[in-house]
Amino acid sequence: MSKIKIAICGYGNLGKGVEKEIHKSPDLELVGIFTRRNPQTLKTLSSVPILSIKDFENWKDKIDVVIMCGGSATDLPEQVPNVAKLFNTVDSFDTHAKIPEYFDTVNNSAIQAQKTAVISGGWDPGMFSVMRTYADAILPGGNTYTFWGKGVSQGHSDAIRRIPGVKNAIQYTIPIEEAMDQVRKGKNPNLTTAQKHLRECFVVLEDGANSQSIEEQIQTMPNYFADYHTEVHFISEEELLQNHSKMSHGGFVIHSAETGNQNNQIIEYSLKLDSNPEFTASVLIALARATDRMNHSGQYGAKTILDIPPAFLSPRSPEELRKEFL
Amino acid sequence: MSKIKIAICGYGNLGKGVEKEIHKSPDLELVGIFTRRNPQTLKTLSSVPILSIKDFENWKDKIDVVIMCGGSATDLPEQVPNVAKLFNTVDSFDTHAKIPEYFDTVNNSAIQAQKTAVISGGWDPGMFSVMRTYADAILPGGNTYTFWGKGVSQGHSDAIRRIPGVKNAIQYTIPIEEAMDQVRKGKNPNLTTAQKHLRECFVVLEDGANSQSIEEQIQTMPNYFADYHTEVHFISEEELLQNHSKMSHGGFVIHSAETGNQNNQIIEYSLKLDSNPEFTASVLIALARATDRMNHSGQYGAKTILDIPPAFLSPRSPEELRKEFL
């Protein structure tokens, strides 16, 4: 059987994750890495061709699926509508509020070219979306709670780094155990994001900076920290690099509902990830397989993981899945 | 919009669960309950027609999906291949070892009639199968562990009841916390079913029965208890009825794998169910909606939950799912 030919577009943490993990899928074959940078300057782990994104046209018919590994802020909205005119694509677009608009734009490109573009893969959006959808469909009228963490929030870390006197900083979002316990007991509390999470900050100061003033500036920062219980710890740069450079993350989707005569039914899904980008990459790889199958079965246009049968993500045959996994 | 017309076949705990929960899905409509018994003798909660399974022929074109609520031992293998010649069906066939054979038989009936028959719905097989498939597809080369309980095992309870001197009994399967902890820590232990679960038995004795001998008979019973850590408690009939009549159950699917350079990635899905039959019924109701959609999109024959996009189970529009659930 011929392998599904995969290309990576964008060589940051996510692209590197795809490159590292794709060998675990023997039915897929990495055929190239596309970059906006000068291809000559890129050092990769594998020996596949490194190409400029300007070369995409020349690779038509030589690639089955492009895994788009750029960021959601500017890369993906700019690249995917163009790349989806030439290739099937998978991406991890995660700006929740802009998904409907992004979907429409990508859908227009892909439908016209009879390509399949799976958007917003990964874990949230992605596997968490799948869990929210199943839970709500199976137990309608219940409440679904999403908790994130423990994990680094890049946006919040950046916000701290912008404060004058801060040399470096990292911010962890941590789910509040007490809130999770209430949910797991079926108490169906009303919880804001701030009531579900606390924020822990590790900050390295510039020489001579005033720690008390900086702590106050963090804890009162509107939108980012003011509504939250926020803990601030000042540490040395060495400690930051040594103990806080892992890209771990995770979270919980908990759905609680009643059936019959006051019977509590609780569904819980959780991820505990040492490497957020490697896990996201792993989801995108499985989705690339599914994208190729969707395209072969004539399902063109933009799709999400909610539109894809679970079996399409698996390399195993329907017979094996029924025998061993059902 | 016209509602999807649903019938129930079989009026035990599962059929009653479907009857109780279907009103939460306003897009579905219960139109009849079929029984092997004399319909005149059946007392139901709802006021829909109660019909003999001999009348199925007369209801052709008046039902979209029949939810088959009989048992896996004899009812479903006998009924579903026949009913699937007339209607789309959903069932909860759960004899894992016989699924491939059952699939083929049902598939033959349904394909010829251009009907869709979703087999083995529920939670295991069912939602747990979905979780095993996703996890293995996303993190290939990892280990998937399924733990059941705490919940009543009907087969094991029956085995105890057959011992002379036992008046009544109930057996709980309980996952061993220590084994779950090892798995959650990514230690990838090799565990037999007996190493994952202990068995707790609550037994009511006949007058004059010898408790010591009965405890020994239980603990040494081959296949059922001999390989397990088995605890036996003798209680009164009143206590059994009062404290052990809930049909609670649940379980865990935990997948553990490494990515990159020794990064542990843990996926966990769990169910904590006060009512096993009402939850299973809820899954079958969502699958009935999906079955109708599969049939309308020309997907005939036997299918499993692994073949169905998550969005097909939901009453919500694709737009709403992308906006609110993705």
PDB file of C-alpha atoms in Angstrom, chain A residues 17-260:
ATOM      1  CA  GLY A  17       6.573  17.881  17.257  1.00  0.00           C
ATOM      2  CA  VAL A  18       5.050  16.562  14.030  1.00  0.00           C
ATOM      3  CA  GLU A  19       8.521  15.823  12.677  1.00  0.00           C
ATOM      4  CA  LYS A  20       9.424  13.896  15.861  1.00  0.00           C
ATOM      5  CA  GLU A  21       6.218  11.862  16.143  1.00  0.00           C
ATOM      6  CA  ILE A  22       5.245  11.029  12.563  1.00  0.00           C
ATOM      7  CA  HIS A  23       7.530   7.979  12.404  1.00  0.00           C
ATOM      8  CA  LYS A  24       5.135   6.224  14.824  1.00  0.00           C
ATOM      9  CA  SER A  25       2.606   6.102  11.976  1.00  0.00           C
ATOM     10  CA  PRO A  26       4.089   3.743   9.372  1.00  0.00           C
ATOM     11  CA  ASP A  27       1.252   4.497   6.945  1.00  0.00           C
ATOM     12  CA  LEU A  28       2.363   8.153   6.738  1.00  0.00           C
ATOM     13  CA  GLU A  29       5.488   9.550   5.097  1.00  0.00           C
ATOM     14  CA  LEU A  30       7.012  12.979   5.675  1.00  0.00           C
ATOM     15  CA  VAL A  31       7.997  14.370   2.258  1.00  0.00           C
ATOM     16  CA  GLY A  32       8.950  17.966   2.997  1.00  0.00           C
ATOM     17  CA  ILE A  33       9.083  20.877   5.411  1.00  0.00           C
ATOM     18  CA  PHE A  34       7.933  24.288   4.195  1.00  0.00           C
ATOM     19  CA  THR A  35       9.070  27.488   5.881  1.00  0.00           C
ATOM     20  CA  ARG A  36       8.700  31.248   5.477  1.00  0.00           C
ATOM     21  CA  ARG A  37      12.340  31.615   6.395  1.00  0.00           C
ATOM     22  CA  ASN A  38      15.240  31.047   4.048  1.00  0.00           C
ATOM     23  CA  PRO A  39      15.277  27.219   3.685  1.00  0.00           C
ATOM     24  CA  GLN A  40      19.087  27.220   3.684  1.00  0.00           C
ATOM     25  CA  THR A  41      19.147  28.542   7.252  1.00  0.00           C
ATOM     26  CA  LEU A  42      16.796  25.924   8.733  1.00  0.00           C
ATOM     27  CA  LYS A  43      18.302  23.023  10.703  1.00  0.00           C
ATOM     28  CA  THR A  44      15.876  20.087  10.924  1.00  0.00           C
ATOM     29  CA  LEU A  45      16.054  16.672  12.572  1.00  0.00           C
ATOM     30  CA  SER A  46      15.071  14.702   9.496  1.00  0.00           C
ATOM     31  CA  SER A  47      16.614  14.671   6.049  1.00  0.00           C
ATOM     32  CA  VAL A  48      13.519  15.585   4.013  1.00  0.00           C
ATOM     33  CA  PRO A  49      13.688  18.569   1.628  1.00  0.00           C
ATOM     34  CA  ILE A  50      13.373  21.990   3.266  1.00  0.00           C
ATOM     35  CA  LEU A  51      11.400  24.312   1.049  1.00  0.00           C
ATOM     36  CA  SER A  52      10.156  27.849   0.833  1.00  0.00           C
ATOM     37  CA  ILE A  53       6.405  28.314   1.101  1.00  0.00           C
ATOM     38  CA  LYS A  54       6.736  30.074  -2.230  1.00  0.00           C
ATOM     39  CA  ASP A  55       7.463  26.638  -3.749  1.00  0.00           C
ATOM     40  CA  PHE A  56       4.072  25.149  -2.829  1.00  0.00           C
ATOM     41  CA  GLU A  57       2.799  25.353  -6.431  1.00  0.00           C
ATOM     42  CA  ASN A  58       5.607  23.060  -7.602  1.00  0.00           C
ATOM     43  CA  TRP A  59       4.578  20.352  -5.132  1.00  0.00           C
ATOM     44  CA  LYS A  60       1.018  19.971  -6.336  1.00  0.00           C
ATOM     45  CA  ASP A  61       0.188  16.233  -6.712  1.00  0.00           C
ATOM     46  CA  LYS A  62       3.275  15.272  -4.678  1.00  0.00           C
ATOM     47  CA  ILE A  63       1.667  15.850  -1.271  1.00  0.00           C
ATOM     48  CA  ASP A  64      -1.556  14.377   0.119  1.00  0.00           C
ATOM     49  CA  VAL A  65      -1.943  16.497   3.266  1.00  0.00           C
ATOM     50  CA  VAL A  66      -0.129  19.586   4.591  1.00  0.00           C
ATOM     51  CA  ILE A  67      -0.038  19.913   8.375  1.00  0.00           C
ATOM     52  CA  MET A  68      -0.157  23.664   8.980  1.00  0.00           C
ATOM     53  CA  CYS A  69       1.923  24.409  12.080  1.00  0.00           C
ATOM     54  CA  GLY A  70       1.834  28.220  12.207  1.00  0.00           C
ATOM     55  CA  GLY A  71       0.231  30.389  14.877  1.00  0.00           C
ATOM     56  CA  SER A  72      -3.435  31.338  15.052  1.00  0.00           C
ATOM     57  CA  ALA A  73      -2.896  35.080  15.352  1.00  0.00           C
ATOM     58  CA  THR A  74      -1.530  35.774  11.869  1.00  0.00           C
ATOM     59  CA  ASP A  75       0.034  32.692  10.179  1.00  0.00           C
ATOM     60  CA  LEU A  76      -2.976  30.398   9.795  1.00  0.00           C
ATOM     61  CA  PRO A  77      -5.590  32.995   8.693  1.00  0.00           C
ATOM     62  CA  GLU A  78      -3.143  34.156   6.036  1.00  0.00           C
ATOM     63  CA  GLN A  79      -1.762  30.775   4.887  1.00  0.00           C
ATOM     64  CA  VAL A  80      -4.529  28.181   5.120  1.00  0.00           C
ATOM     65  CA  PRO A  81      -7.040  29.819   2.720  1.00  0.00           C
ATOM     66  CA  ASN A  82      -4.272  29.790   0.099  1.00  0.00           C
ATOM     67  CA  VAL A  83      -2.730  26.406   0.793  1.00  0.00           C
ATOM     68  CA  ALA A  84      -6.210  24.778   0.856  1.00  0.00           C
ATOM     69  CA  LYS A  85      -6.578  25.699  -2.826  1.00  0.00           C
ATOM     70  CA  LEU A  86      -3.704  23.313  -3.620  1.00  0.00           C
ATOM     71  CA  PHE A  87      -3.665  20.651  -0.903  1.00  0.00           C
ATOM     72  CA  ASN A  88      -5.689  18.993   1.800  1.00  0.00           C
ATOM     73  CA  THR A  89      -4.770  20.672   5.083  1.00  0.00           C
ATOM     74  CA  VAL A  90      -4.967  20.164   8.845  1.00  0.00           C
ATOM     75  CA  ASP A  91      -4.454  22.997  11.303  1.00  0.00           C
ATOM     76  CA  SER A  92      -4.820  23.882  14.973  1.00  0.00           C
ATOM     77  CA  PHE A  93      -6.527  27.284  14.691  1.00  0.00           C
ATOM     78  CA  ASP A  94      -7.498  28.022  18.285  1.00  0.00           C
ATOM     79  CA  THR A  95      -8.916  31.556  18.487  1.00  0.00           C
ATOM     80  CA  HIS A  96     -12.349  30.314  19.595  1.00  0.00           C
ATOM     81  CA  ALA A  97     -14.230  33.545  18.872  1.00  0.00           C
ATOM     82  CA  LYS A  98     -13.032  33.679  15.267  1.00  0.00           C
ATOM     83  CA  ILE A  99     -13.685  30.028  14.338  1.00  0.00           C
ATOM     84  CA  PRO A 100     -16.990  30.630  12.451  1.00  0.00           C
ATOM     85  CA  GLU A 101     -15.410  33.310  10.221  1.00  0.00           C
ATOM     86  CA  TYR A 102     -12.229  31.265   9.712  1.00  0.00           C
ATOM     87  CA  PHE A 103     -14.302  28.197   8.843  1.00  0.00           C
ATOM     88  CA  ASP A 104     -16.171  30.081   6.100  1.00  0.00           C
ATOM     89  CA  THR A 105     -13.021  31.468   4.512  1.00  0.00           C
ATOM     90  CA  VAL A 106     -11.206  28.134   4.472  1.00  0.00           C
ATOM     91  CA  ASN A 107     -14.381  26.354   3.327  1.00  0.00           C
ATOM     92  CA  ASN A 108     -14.658  28.566   0.238  1.00  0.00           C
ATOM     93  CA  SER A 109     -11.082  27.811  -0.814  1.00  0.00           C
ATOM     94  CA  ALA A 110     -11.226  24.092  -0.184  1.00  0.00           C
ATOM     95  CA  ILE A 111     -14.628  23.372  -1.741  1.00  0.00           C
ATOM     96  CA  GLN A 112     -13.694  25.019  -5.024  1.00  0.00           C
ATOM     97  CA  ALA A 113     -10.489  23.005  -5.231  1.00  0.00           C
ATOM     98  CA  GLN A 114     -12.188  19.762  -4.083  1.00  0.00           C
ATOM     99  CA  LYS A 115      -9.810  19.651  -1.150  1.00  0.00           C
ATOM    100  CA  THR A 116     -10.519  18.805   2.492  1.00  0.00           C
ATOM    101  CA  ALA A 117      -9.358  21.245   5.176  1.00  0.00           C
ATOM    102  CA  VAL A 118      -9.676  20.087   8.788  1.00  0.00           C
ATOM    103  CA  ILE A 119      -9.499  23.155  11.013  1.00  0.00           C
ATOM    104  CA  SER A 120      -9.003  23.618  14.761  1.00  0.00           C
ATOM    105  CA  GLY A 121      -7.449  20.237  15.583  1.00  0.00           C
ATOM    106  CA  GLY A 122      -5.458  19.613  18.753  1.00  0.00           C
ATOM    107  CA  TRP A 123      -6.890  19.293  22.233  1.00  0.00           C
ATOM    108  CA  ASP A 124      -8.831  22.506  22.879  1.00  0.00           C
ATOM    109  CA  PRO A 125     -10.234  23.033  20.342  1.00  0.00           C
ATOM    110  CA  GLY A 126      -9.952  19.372  19.367  1.00  0.00           C
ATOM    111  CA  MET A 127     -10.347  16.434  21.716  1.00  0.00           C
ATOM    112  CA  PHE A 128     -12.025  18.620  24.360  1.00  0.00           C
ATOM    113  CA  SER A 129     -14.535  19.741  21.707  1.00  0.00           C
ATOM    114  CA  VAL A 130     -15.285  16.086  20.942  1.00  0.00           C
ATOM    115  CA  MET A 131     -15.856  15.403  24.636  1.00  0.00           C
ATOM    116  CA  ARG A 132     -18.147  18.413  25.111  1.00  0.00           C
ATOM    117  CA  THR A 133     -20.170  17.388  22.051  1.00  0.00           C
ATOM    118  CA  TYR A 134     -20.563  13.715  23.021  1.00  0.00           C
ATOM    119  CA  ALA A 135     -21.437  14.566  26.632  1.00  0.00           C
ATOM    120  CA  ASP A 136     -24.065  17.142  25.683  1.00  0.00           C
ATOM    121  CA  ALA A 137     -25.577  14.787  23.084  1.00  0.00           C
ATOM    122  CA  ILE A 138     -25.753  11.808  25.448  1.00  0.00           C
ATOM    123  CA  LEU A 139     -26.870  13.657  28.571  1.00  0.00           C
ATOM    124  CA  PRO A 140     -28.831  16.686  27.325  1.00  0.00           C
ATOM    125  CA  GLY A 141     -29.766  19.282  29.904  1.00  0.00           C
ATOM    126  CA  GLY A 142     -26.600  18.669  31.913  1.00  0.00           C
ATOM    127  CA  ASN A 143     -23.743  21.057  32.585  1.00  0.00           C
ATOM    128  CA  THR A 144     -20.332  20.845  30.940  1.00  0.00           C
ATOM    129  CA  TYR A 145     -17.298  22.325  32.689  1.00  0.00           C
ATOM    130  CA  THR A 146     -13.888  22.817  31.097  1.00  0.00           C
ATOM    131  CA  PHE A 147     -10.880  23.304  33.382  1.00  0.00           C
ATOM    132  CA  TRP A 148      -7.443  24.092  31.990  1.00  0.00           C
ATOM    133  CA  GLY A 149      -4.093  23.287  33.542  1.00  0.00           C
ATOM    134  CA  LYS A 150      -1.878  22.927  35.232  1.00  0.00           C
ATOM    135  CA  GLY A 151      -0.088  24.598  32.350  1.00  0.00           C
ATOM    136  CA  VAL A 152       1.647  27.669  31.051  1.00  0.00           C
ATOM    137  CA  SER A 153      -0.456  30.420  29.506  1.00  0.00           C
ATOM    138  CA  GLN A 154       1.706  32.161  26.934  1.00  0.00           C
ATOM    139  CA  GLY A 155      -0.507  35.258  26.782  1.00  0.00           C
ATOM    140  CA  HIS A 156      -0.444  35.778  30.537  1.00  0.00           C
ATOM    141  CA  SER A 157       3.309  35.182  30.734  1.00  0.00           C
ATOM    142  CA  ASP A 158       3.802  37.820  28.020  1.00  0.00           C
ATOM    143  CA  ALA A 159       1.606  40.306  29.903  1.00  0.00           C
ATOM    144  CA  ILE A 160       3.850  40.020  32.978  1.00  0.00           C
ATOM    145  CA  ARG A 161       7.007  40.364  30.878  1.00  0.00           C
ATOM    146  CA  ARG A 162       5.760  43.703  29.552  1.00  0.00           C
ATOM    147  CA  ILE A 163       5.821  45.259  33.055  1.00  0.00           C
ATOM    148  CA  PRO A 164       8.896  47.526  33.461  1.00  0.00           C
ATOM    149  CA  GLY A 165      11.359  45.939  35.900  1.00  0.00           C
ATOM    150  CA  VAL A 166      10.429  42.354  34.919  1.00  0.00           C
ATOM    151  CA  LYS A 167      13.269  40.480  33.245  1.00  0.00           C
ATOM    152  CA  ASN A 168      11.445  37.215  32.630  1.00  0.00           C
ATOM    153  CA  ALA A 169       8.266  35.505  33.805  1.00  0.00           C
ATOM    154  CA  ILE A 170       6.110  32.429  33.442  1.00  0.00           C
ATOM    155  CA  GLN A 171       2.461  32.044  34.408  1.00  0.00           C
ATOM    156  CA  TYR A 172       0.662  28.803  35.245  1.00  0.00           C
ATOM    157  CA  THR A 173      -3.089  28.396  35.014  1.00  0.00           C
ATOM    158  CA  ILE A 174      -4.163  25.939  37.719  1.00  0.00           C
ATOM    159  CA  PRO A 175      -7.638  24.422  38.105  1.00  0.00           C
ATOM    160  CA  ILE A 176      -9.085  24.919  41.585  1.00  0.00           C
ATOM    161  CA  GLU A 177      -9.532  21.483  43.191  1.00  0.00           C
ATOM    162  CA  GLU A 178     -12.483  22.573  45.300  1.00  0.00           C
ATOM    163  CA  ALA A 179     -14.391  23.719  42.216  1.00  0.00           C
ATOM    164  CA  MET A 180     -13.638  20.427  40.441  1.00  0.00           C
ATOM    165  CA  ASP A 181     -14.844  18.475  43.478  1.00  0.00           C
ATOM    166  CA  GLN A 182     -18.164  20.321  43.506  1.00  0.00           C
ATOM    167  CA  VAL A 183     -18.635  19.505  39.826  1.00  0.00           C
ATOM    168  CA  ARG A 184     -17.681  15.860  40.288  1.00  0.00           C
ATOM    169  CA  LYS A 185     -20.224  15.528  43.084  1.00  0.00           C
ATOM    170  CA  GLY A 186     -22.964  16.663  40.683  1.00  0.00           C
ATOM    171  CA  LYS A 187     -23.649  19.943  42.512  1.00  0.00           C
ATOM    172  CA  ASN A 188     -23.830  21.840  39.191  1.00  0.00           C
ATOM    173  CA  PRO A 189     -22.339  25.089  40.525  1.00  0.00           C
ATOM    174  CA  ASN A 190     -22.311  28.295  38.474  1.00  0.00           C
ATOM    175  CA  LEU A 191     -18.628  29.044  37.996  1.00  0.00           C
ATOM    176  CA  THR A 192     -16.849  31.797  36.125  1.00  0.00           C
ATOM    177  CA  THR A 193     -13.453  31.121  34.579  1.00  0.00           C
ATOM    178  CA  ALA A 194     -11.919  32.947  37.560  1.00  0.00           C
ATOM    179  CA  GLN A 195     -13.781  30.700  40.005  1.00  0.00           C
ATOM    180  CA  LYS A 196     -12.427  27.624  38.236  1.00  0.00           C
ATOM    181  CA  HIS A 197      -8.763  28.634  37.997  1.00  0.00           C
ATOM    182  CA  LEU A 198      -6.030  30.314  39.960  1.00  0.00           C
ATOM    183  CA  ARG A 199      -2.966  31.946  38.460  1.00  0.00           C
ATOM    184  CA  GLU A 200       0.558  31.302  39.710  1.00  0.00           C
ATOM    185  CA  CYS A 201       3.355  33.549  38.471  1.00  0.00           C
ATOM    186  CA  PHE A 202       7.121  33.054  38.649  1.00  0.00           C
ATOM    187  CA  VAL A 203       8.911  36.333  38.045  1.00  0.00           C
ATOM    188  CA  VAL A 204      12.582  37.251  37.538  1.00  0.00           C
ATOM    189  CA  LEU A 205      13.269  40.924  38.386  1.00  0.00           C
ATOM    190  CA  GLU A 206      15.673  43.337  36.754  1.00  0.00           C
ATOM    191  CA  ASP A 207      18.355  44.600  39.136  1.00  0.00           C
ATOM    192  CA  GLY A 208      16.899  47.185  41.478  1.00  0.00           C
ATOM    193  CA  ALA A 209      13.253  46.595  40.577  1.00  0.00           C
ATOM    194  CA  ASN A 210      10.636  46.996  43.341  1.00  0.00           C
ATOM    195  CA  SER A 211       9.072  43.598  43.987  1.00  0.00           C
ATOM    196  CA  GLN A 212       6.144  44.937  46.002  1.00  0.00           C
ATOM    197  CA  SER A 213       5.089  47.338  43.276  1.00  0.00           C
ATOM    198  CA  ILE A 214       5.424  44.665  40.580  1.00  0.00           C
ATOM    199  CA  GLU A 215       3.405  42.142  42.584  1.00  0.00           C
ATOM    200  CA  GLU A 216       0.658  44.748  42.899  1.00  0.00           C
ATOM    201  CA  GLN A 217       0.789  45.620  39.203  1.00  0.00           C
ATOM    202  CA  ILE A 218       0.352  41.940  38.315  1.00  0.00           C
ATOM    203  CA  GLN A 219      -2.455  41.256  40.768  1.00  0.00           C
ATOM    204  CA  THR A 220      -4.475  44.307  39.707  1.00  0.00           C
ATOM    205  CA  MET A 221      -3.980  43.956  35.940  1.00  0.00           C
ATOM    206  CA  PRO A 222      -7.478  44.081  34.400  1.00  0.00           C
ATOM    207  CA  ASN A 223      -8.730  41.078  32.328  1.00  0.00           C
ATOM    208  CA  TYR A 224      -5.538  39.122  32.917  1.00  0.00           C
ATOM    209  CA  PHE A 225      -5.278  38.859  36.715  1.00  0.00           C
ATOM    210  CA  ALA A 226      -7.575  41.237  38.602  1.00  0.00           C
ATOM    211  CA  ASP A 227     -10.521  38.785  38.727  1.00  0.00           C
ATOM    212  CA  TYR A 228      -8.380  35.828  39.757  1.00  0.00           C
ATOM    213  CA  HIS A 229      -6.677  34.565  42.841  1.00  0.00           C
ATOM    214  CA  THR A 230      -3.121  35.310  41.704  1.00  0.00           C
ATOM    215  CA  GLU A 231       0.035  34.154  43.465  1.00  0.00           C
ATOM    216  CA  VAL A 232       3.353  35.819  42.638  1.00  0.00           C
ATOM    217  CA  HIS A 233       6.757  34.269  43.401  1.00  0.00           C
ATOM    218  CA  PHE A 234      10.055  36.001  42.725  1.00  0.00           C
ATOM    219  CA  ILE A 235      12.832  33.660  41.654  1.00  0.00           C
ATOM    220  CA  SER A 236      16.258  33.779  40.043  1.00  0.00           C
ATOM    221  CA  GLU A 237      16.784  33.419  36.312  1.00  0.00           C
ATOM    222  CA  GLU A 238      18.595  30.101  36.884  1.00  0.00           C
ATOM    223  CA  GLU A 239      15.629  28.701  38.774  1.00  0.00           C
ATOM    224  CA  LEU A 240      13.252  29.821  36.032  1.00  0.00           C
ATOM    225  CA  LEU A 241      15.280  28.086  33.338  1.00  0.00           C
ATOM    226  CA  GLN A 242      15.827  24.963  35.397  1.00  0.00           C
ATOM    227  CA  ASN A 243      12.327  24.373  36.812  1.00  0.00           C
ATOM    228  CA  HIS A 244       9.960  26.187  34.508  1.00  0.00           C
ATOM    229  CA  SER A 245      10.984  25.442  30.943  1.00  0.00           C
ATOM    230  CA  LYS A 246       8.819  22.323  30.397  1.00  0.00           C
ATOM    231  CA  MET A 247       5.897  22.808  28.051  1.00  0.00           C
ATOM    232  CA  SER A 248       3.535  20.711  30.141  1.00  0.00           C
ATOM    233  CA  HIS A 249      -0.202  21.330  30.109  1.00  0.00           C
ATOM    234  CA  GLY A 250      -3.511  19.547  30.421  1.00  0.00           C
ATOM    235  CA  GLY A 251      -7.047  19.967  31.608  1.00  0.00           C
ATOM    236  CA  PHE A 252     -10.439  18.445  32.314  1.00  0.00           C
ATOM    237  CA  VAL A 253     -13.861  18.308  30.680  1.00  0.00           C
ATOM    238  CA  ILE A 254     -16.473  17.256  33.223  1.00  0.00           C
ATOM    239  CA  HIS A 255     -20.144  16.825  32.352  1.00  0.00           C
ATOM    240  CA  SER A 256     -22.733  16.330  35.038  1.00  0.00           C
ATOM    241  CA  ALA A 257     -26.398  15.500  34.530  1.00  0.00           C
ATOM    242  CA  GLU A 258     -29.330  13.795  36.168  1.00  0.00           C
ATOM    243  CA  THR A 259     -31.340  10.979  34.656  1.00  0.00           C
ATOM    244  CA  GLY A 260     -34.495   9.256  35.915  1.00  0.00           C
TER     245      GLY A 260
END
